[in-house]
Coordinates of C-alpha atoms in Angstrom, one line a residue:
Chain A
A1 CA -0.2 0.1 -0.1
Q2 CA 1.1 3.4 -0.7
S3 CA 2.0 5.8 2.2
V4 CA 3.7 9.0 2.7
T5 CA 5.5 10.4 5.7
Q6 CA 6.3 14.0 6.3
P7 CA 8.4 13.8 9.3
D8 CA 8.0 17.5 10.2
I9 CA 4.7 18.8 11.9
H10 CA 6.1 22.4 12.2
I11 CA 8.6 24.3 10.7
T12 CA 10.0 27.8 11.5
V13 CA 12.0 29.8 9.0
S14 CA 13.0 33.5 8.8
E15 CA 12.0 35.3 6.0
G16 CA 14.6 35.5 3.3
A17 CA 15.9 32.3 4.4
S18 CA 16.1 28.8 2.7
L19 CA 13.4 26.3 2.9
E20 CA 13.2 22.5 2.8
L21 CA 10.3 20.2 3.5
R22 CA 10.9 16.6 3.5
C23 CA 8.6 14.0 2.0
N24 CA 9.3 10.2 1.9
Y25 CA 6.9 7.6 0.2
S26 CA 6.5 4.0 0.3
Y27 CA 5.6 2.4 -3.2
G28 CA 6.9 -0.5 -5.1
A29 CA 6.8 1.0 -8.5
T30 CA 7.3 4.5 -10.1
P31 CA 5.2 6.8 -8.3
Y32 CA 3.5 10.0 -9.2
L33 CA 4.7 12.6 -6.9
F34 CA 2.9 15.8 -5.7
W35 CA 3.3 19.0 -3.5
Y36 CA 0.1 20.9 -2.5
V37 CA -0.2 24.0 -0.3
Q38 CA -3.2 25.0 1.8
S39 CA -4.0 28.2 3.3
P40 CA -6.2 28.5 6.5
G41 CA -10.0 27.5 5.6
Q42 CA -9.3 27.0 1.7
G43 CA -8.6 24.2 -0.6
L44 CA -5.6 22.9 -1.7
Q45 CA -3.2 24.3 -4.5
L46 CA -0.9 22.2 -6.6
L47 CA 2.8 23.4 -6.4
L48 CA 4.5 21.1 -8.7
K49 CA 4.0 17.2 -9.6
Y50 CA 6.4 14.6 -10.9
F51 CA 5.7 11.8 -13.0
S52 CA 8.8 11.0 -15.0
G53 CA 11.8 12.3 -16.7
D54 CA 14.1 15.1 -15.0
T55 CA 14.4 14.4 -11.1
L56 CA 14.4 18.2 -10.4
V57 CA 10.9 19.9 -10.7
Q58 CA 10.2 23.4 -10.9
G59 CA 6.8 24.8 -9.6
I60 CA 4.9 27.9 -9.0
K61 CA 5.7 30.6 -6.5
G62 CA 9.6 29.4 -6.9
F63 CA 9.2 26.1 -5.4
E64 CA 11.2 23.1 -6.8
A65 CA 11.4 19.5 -5.6
E66 CA 13.8 16.8 -6.2
F67 CA 13.0 13.1 -6.8
K68 CA 15.3 10.6 -5.2
R69 CA 14.5 7.2 -6.0
S70 CA 17.2 5.5 -3.8
Q71 CA 16.0 7.6 -0.9
S72 CA 12.2 7.3 -1.7
S73 CA 11.9 10.8 -1.2
F74 CA 10.5 14.0 -2.8
N75 CA 11.6 17.0 -0.6
L76 CA 10.3 20.6 -1.6
R77 CA 12.8 23.5 -1.6
K78 CA 12.7 27.3 -2.0
P79 CA 15.7 29.4 -1.8
S80 CA 14.4 32.4 -0.1
V81 CA 10.9 32.1 2.0
H82 CA 8.5 35.3 2.0
W83 CA 6.0 35.7 4.7
S84 CA 3.3 34.8 2.4
D85 CA 4.6 31.1 2.2
A86 CA 3.2 30.6 5.5
A87 CA 0.7 27.6 5.2
E88 CA 0.5 24.2 5.3
Y89 CA 1.9 21.8 2.7
F90 CA 1.1 18.6 1.7
C91 CA 3.2 15.7 -0.1
A92 CA 0.9 13.2 -1.7
V93 CA 1.6 9.9 -4.0
G94 CA -0.5 8.4 -6.7
A95 CA 0.2 5.7 -9.2
E96 CA -1.3 4.7 -12.2
E97 CA -3.1 1.9 -11.2
Y98 CA -4.7 3.7 -8.6
G99 CA -6.4 6.1 -11.1
N100 CA -6.5 9.7 -9.6
K101 CA -6.5 8.4 -6.1
L102 CA -3.8 10.1 -4.2
V103 CA -2.5 9.3 -0.6
F104 CA -1.4 12.6 1.5
G105 CA 1.2 12.9 4.1
A106 CA -0.1 14.5 7.3
G107 CA 1.2 18.0 6.2
T108 CA 3.7 20.6 7.5
I109 CA 2.8 23.6 9.0
L110 CA 5.4 26.4 7.8
R111 CA 5.7 29.5 9.8
V112 CA 7.7 32.5 8.7
K113 CA 9.3 35.0 11.1
S114 CA 10.3 38.4 10.1
Chain M
K1 CA -11.9 29.9 -16.4
A2 CA -14.0 29.1 -13.4
G3 CA -12.5 26.9 -10.7
V4 CA -13.9 24.1 -8.8
T5 CA -16.9 25.2 -7.0
Q6 CA -18.3 23.6 -4.0
T7 CA -21.6 24.4 -2.1
P8 CA -22.6 25.0 0.3
R9 CA -19.3 26.4 2.1
Y10 CA -20.7 26.0 5.5
L11 CA -23.1 23.4 7.0
I12 CA -24.5 22.7 10.2
K13 CA -26.4 19.4 10.9
T14 CA -27.9 17.2 13.7
R15 CA -26.7 13.7 14.4
G16 CA -28.9 11.3 12.5
Q17 CA -29.7 13.8 9.7
Q18 CA -28.5 13.1 5.9
V19 CA -26.5 15.9 4.0
T20 CA -26.0 16.2 0.4
L21 CA -22.8 18.3 -0.9
S22 CA -22.2 19.6 -4.5
C23 CA -19.3 20.1 -6.6
S24 CA -19.0 21.5 -10.2
P25 CA -15.8 20.7 -11.7
I26 CA -13.8 22.9 -14.1
S27 CA -15.3 22.7 -17.4
G28 CA -14.1 20.1 -19.3
H29 CA -13.1 17.9 -16.4
R30 CA -14.5 14.4 -16.4
S31 CA -12.9 13.2 -13.0
V32 CA -14.3 14.3 -9.8
S33 CA -12.8 13.0 -6.6
W34 CA -13.9 13.8 -3.0
Y35 CA -11.8 14.0 0.1
Q36 CA -12.4 14.2 3.8
Q37 CA -10.1 16.6 5.8
T38 CA -10.0 16.2 9.7
P39 CA -7.3 17.4 12.0
G40 CA -7.0 13.9 13.7
Q41 CA -7.0 11.8 10.2
G42 CA -6.0 14.4 7.6
L43 CA -6.8 14.0 3.9
Q44 CA -8.4 10.9 3.3
F45 CA -10.0 9.7 -0.2
L46 CA -13.6 9.0 -0.4
F47 CA -14.1 8.2 -4.0
E48 CA -13.6 9.0 -7.5
Y49 CA -16.0 9.4 -10.5
F50 CA -15.1 9.5 -14.0
S51 CA -17.9 9.9 -16.9
E52 CA -20.6 9.0 -14.3
T53 CA -19.1 6.0 -12.9
Q54 CA -17.3 5.3 -9.7
R55 CA -13.6 4.3 -10.4
N56 CA -12.6 4.1 -7.0
K57 CA -13.4 4.0 -3.4
G58 CA -11.7 4.7 -0.2
N59 CA -12.4 2.9 3.2
F60 CA -15.5 4.7 4.3
P61 CA -18.9 3.3 5.5
G62 CA -21.7 2.8 3.3
R63 CA -23.2 5.8 4.7
F64 CA -21.0 7.8 2.4
S65 CA -22.1 7.8 -1.3
G66 CA -21.7 10.0 -4.3
R67 CA -22.7 10.3 -7.8
Q68 CA -21.9 12.0 -10.8
F69 CA -23.9 13.4 -13.5
S70 CA -23.7 13.7 -17.3
N71 CA -22.3 17.3 -17.1
S72 CA -19.7 16.0 -14.7
R73 CA -21.3 17.6 -11.7
S74 CA -20.9 15.5 -8.4
E75 CA -22.6 15.2 -5.4
M76 CA -21.9 13.1 -2.3
N77 CA -24.3 12.3 0.5
V78 CA -23.8 11.3 4.0
S79 CA -26.6 9.7 5.6
T80 CA -27.1 9.1 9.5
L81 CA -24.4 11.6 10.5
E82 CA -22.4 11.2 13.3
L83 CA -20.4 13.7 15.4
G84 CA -17.3 12.4 13.7
D85 CA -18.6 13.3 10.3
S86 CA -17.7 16.8 11.0
A87 CA -14.8 17.8 8.7
L88 CA -13.8 19.7 5.4
Y89 CA -14.9 17.7 2.4
L90 CA -12.9 18.7 -0.6
C91 CA -13.7 18.2 -4.3
A92 CA -11.1 17.8 -6.8
S93 CA -11.5 17.9 -10.6
S94 CA -9.0 16.6 -13.1
P95 CA -9.2 16.5 -16.8
Y96 CA -7.9 12.7 -17.1
R97 CA -8.4 9.6 -15.8
Q98 CA -5.1 9.0 -14.3
G99 CA -2.4 10.8 -12.6
N100 CA -2.7 14.4 -13.8
G101 CA -3.1 16.0 -10.3
Y102 CA -6.1 17.9 -9.3
T103 CA -7.6 21.4 -9.0
F104 CA -9.2 21.5 -5.6
G105 CA -12.3 23.5 -4.6
S106 CA -12.6 25.5 -1.4
G107 CA -14.4 22.8 0.2
T108 CA -17.6 22.4 2.4
R109 CA -17.4 22.5 6.4
L110 CA -19.7 20.3 7.8
T111 CA -20.1 20.5 11.6
V112 CA -22.6 17.9 13.1
V113 CA -23.9 18.6 16.4

């Protein structure tokens, strides 16, 4: 069965500092991997996705993620965090045989201090 | 291009009642999925509909059901509501059957009292 682990429940970074949010997944075949962001009381917005090909994926709002098969990881990064990036971030995994079903991690709440 | 529209945004129901939530996907999107989000369980997959057929179902009791209409709009129904059904219910649409990622709606916040 698919599973996703986001080991950090909360992360606090200073505005302008770099950010890395961790995501580890468990799945036997090649997964589809996603990062979503959710602001309070809102739905989820897709930041980026990986299906195949280049393992470094660029997304919106200056985010990128790197797929590392050997580590079963798909960590999200941003070189310089802005106060508006404060939100909850979810990593998700899917697979071709599961159609559009995604399994989500528990989320990481990002706080940005000025 | 309009996004995914969910109605109503907020709902308060009493235990034992039933509720119907509505979702209008992005125009041209044929796949609609539903998720339940709670602080304790996180985001959990309820079911997916594609071209009016349920294609996938999560581990929820039979009280949770859904359907999709020919215009791709979807509804989900919860019967005999329990306190534990209080959650944010998110609808998401996708143009394709597999693996394209979703566009989510803002959700319906259901409170069961």
